[in-house]
CSV table of C-alpha atoms in Angstrom, one decimal:
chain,number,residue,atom,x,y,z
B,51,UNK,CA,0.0,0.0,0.0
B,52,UNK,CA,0.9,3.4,-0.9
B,53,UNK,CA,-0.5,6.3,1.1
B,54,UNK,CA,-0.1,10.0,-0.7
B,55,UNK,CA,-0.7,13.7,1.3
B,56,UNK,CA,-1.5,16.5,-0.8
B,57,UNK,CA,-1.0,20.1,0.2
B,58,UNK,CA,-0.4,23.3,-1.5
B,59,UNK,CA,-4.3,24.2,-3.0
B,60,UNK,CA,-6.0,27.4,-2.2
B,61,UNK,CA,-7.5,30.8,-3.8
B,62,UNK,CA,-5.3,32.9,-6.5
B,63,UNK,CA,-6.3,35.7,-8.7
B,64,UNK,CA,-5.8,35.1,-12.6
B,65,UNK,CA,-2.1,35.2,-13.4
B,66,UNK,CA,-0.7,34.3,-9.8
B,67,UNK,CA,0.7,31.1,-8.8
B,68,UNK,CA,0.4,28.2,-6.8
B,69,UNK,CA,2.7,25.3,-5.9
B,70,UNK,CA,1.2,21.6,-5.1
B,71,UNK,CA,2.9,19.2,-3.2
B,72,UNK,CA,2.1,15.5,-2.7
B,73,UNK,CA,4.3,12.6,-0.6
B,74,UNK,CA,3.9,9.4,-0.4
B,75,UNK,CA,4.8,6.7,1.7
B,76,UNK,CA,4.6,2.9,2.0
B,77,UNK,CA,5.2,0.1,0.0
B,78,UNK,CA,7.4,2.0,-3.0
B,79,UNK,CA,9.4,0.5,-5.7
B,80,UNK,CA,11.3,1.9,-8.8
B,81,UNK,CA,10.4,2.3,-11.7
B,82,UNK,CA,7.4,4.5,-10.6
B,83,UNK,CA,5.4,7.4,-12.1
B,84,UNK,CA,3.8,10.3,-10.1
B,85,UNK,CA,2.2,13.0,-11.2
B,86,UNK,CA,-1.5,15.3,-10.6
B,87,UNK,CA,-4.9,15.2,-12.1
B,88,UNK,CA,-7.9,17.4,-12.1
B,89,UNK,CA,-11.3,17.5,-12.3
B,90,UNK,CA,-13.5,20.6,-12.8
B,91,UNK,CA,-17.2,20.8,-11.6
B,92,UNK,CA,-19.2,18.8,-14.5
B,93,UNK,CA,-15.8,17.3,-16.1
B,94,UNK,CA,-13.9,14.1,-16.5
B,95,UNK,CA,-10.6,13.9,-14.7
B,96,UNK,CA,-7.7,14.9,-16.6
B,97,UNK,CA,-3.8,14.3,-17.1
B,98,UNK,CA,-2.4,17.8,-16.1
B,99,UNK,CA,1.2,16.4,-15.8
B,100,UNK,CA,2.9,13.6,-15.0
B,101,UNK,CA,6.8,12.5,-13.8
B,102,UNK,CA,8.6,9.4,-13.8
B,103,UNK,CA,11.5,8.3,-11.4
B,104,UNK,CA,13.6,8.3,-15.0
B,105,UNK,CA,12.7,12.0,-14.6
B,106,UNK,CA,10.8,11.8,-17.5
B,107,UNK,CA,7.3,14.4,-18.2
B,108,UNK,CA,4.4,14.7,-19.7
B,109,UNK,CA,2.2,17.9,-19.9
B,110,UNK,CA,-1.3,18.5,-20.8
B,111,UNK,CA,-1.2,20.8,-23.8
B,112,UNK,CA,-3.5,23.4,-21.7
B,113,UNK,CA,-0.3,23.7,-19.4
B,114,UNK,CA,2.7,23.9,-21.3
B,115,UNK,CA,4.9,26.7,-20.5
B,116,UNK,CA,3.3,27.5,-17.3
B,117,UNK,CA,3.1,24.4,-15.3
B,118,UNK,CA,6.3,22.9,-14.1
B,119,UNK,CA,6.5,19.5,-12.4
B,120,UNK,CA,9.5,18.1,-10.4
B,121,UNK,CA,10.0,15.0,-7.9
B,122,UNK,CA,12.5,14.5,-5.3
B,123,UNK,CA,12.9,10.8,-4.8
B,124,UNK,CA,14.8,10.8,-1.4
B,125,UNK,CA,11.4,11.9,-0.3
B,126,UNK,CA,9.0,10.5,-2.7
B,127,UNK,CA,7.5,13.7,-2.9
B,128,UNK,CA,6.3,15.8,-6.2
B,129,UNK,CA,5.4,19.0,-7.1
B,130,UNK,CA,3.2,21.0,-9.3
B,131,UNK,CA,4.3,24.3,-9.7
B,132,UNK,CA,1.9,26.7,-11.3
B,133,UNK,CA,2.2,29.9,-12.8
B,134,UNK,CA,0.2,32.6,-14.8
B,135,UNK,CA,-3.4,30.5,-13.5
B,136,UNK,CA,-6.4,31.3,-15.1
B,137,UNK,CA,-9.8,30.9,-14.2
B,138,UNK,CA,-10.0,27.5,-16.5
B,139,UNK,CA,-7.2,26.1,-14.0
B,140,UNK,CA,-10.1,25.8,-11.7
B,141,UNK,CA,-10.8,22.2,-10.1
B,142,UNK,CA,-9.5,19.8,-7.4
B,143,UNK,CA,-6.4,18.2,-8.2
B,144,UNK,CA,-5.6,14.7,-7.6
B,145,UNK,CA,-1.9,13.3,-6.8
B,146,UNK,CA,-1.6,10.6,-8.6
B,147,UNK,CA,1.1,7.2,-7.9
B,148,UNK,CA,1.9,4.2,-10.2
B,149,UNK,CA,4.2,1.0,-9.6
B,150,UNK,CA,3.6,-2.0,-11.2
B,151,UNK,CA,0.2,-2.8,-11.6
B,152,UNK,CA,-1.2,-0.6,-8.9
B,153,UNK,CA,-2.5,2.8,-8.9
B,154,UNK,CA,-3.1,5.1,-6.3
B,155,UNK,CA,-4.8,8.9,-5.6
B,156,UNK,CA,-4.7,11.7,-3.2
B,157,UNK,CA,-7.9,13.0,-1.7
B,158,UNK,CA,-7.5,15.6,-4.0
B,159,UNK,CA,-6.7,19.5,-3.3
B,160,UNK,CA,-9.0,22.3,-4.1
B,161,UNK,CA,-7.5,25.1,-6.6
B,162,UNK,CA,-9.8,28.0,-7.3
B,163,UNK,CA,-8.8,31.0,-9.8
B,164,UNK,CA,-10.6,34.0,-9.4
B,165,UNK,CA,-10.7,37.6,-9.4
């Protein structure tokens, strides 16, 4: 078992910035991926980025070139930092953990963009 502890959500204005951070503890192995999700009121969860312990990334398209994600693996911890938010950005994100065939989640942290 893999247990993950977001923090890092809150209220921003549009064009400020917010940095998410998620650990994890347990059971972990290598090769592992970790990364965040969202979901916005009415909306499917979606891949906002995503980092492997090769250090590998993938981005969603909506947040390329202002999200940044980073990991570091003597804590199992990653980050989402994110700049110049907009009011689209809006929705709890998930932390997100995968080894082998498992897959875990956060409880999810609330970002909110708004004037």
């Amino acid at each position: 078992q893999v247990q993950l502890v977001e923090s890092g959500g809150g209220l921003v204005q549009p064009g400020g910035s917010l940095r998410l951070s998620c650990a994890a503890s347990g059971s972990i192995f290598t090769p592992n991926t970790m990364g965040w999700y969202r979901q916005a009121p009415g909306k499917e969860r979606e891949l906002v980025a995503i980092i492997g312990s090769d250090g590998s990334r993938k981005y969603a398209d909506s947040v390329k070139g202002r999200f940044t994600i980073s990991r570091d693996s003597t804590k199992n911890t990653v980050y989402l930092q994110m700049n110049s938010l907009k009011p689209e950005d809006t929705a709890v994100y998930f932390c997100n953990f995968r080894q082998t065939y498992n897959t875990y989640w956060g409880q999810g942290t609330q970002v909110t963009v708004s004037s």
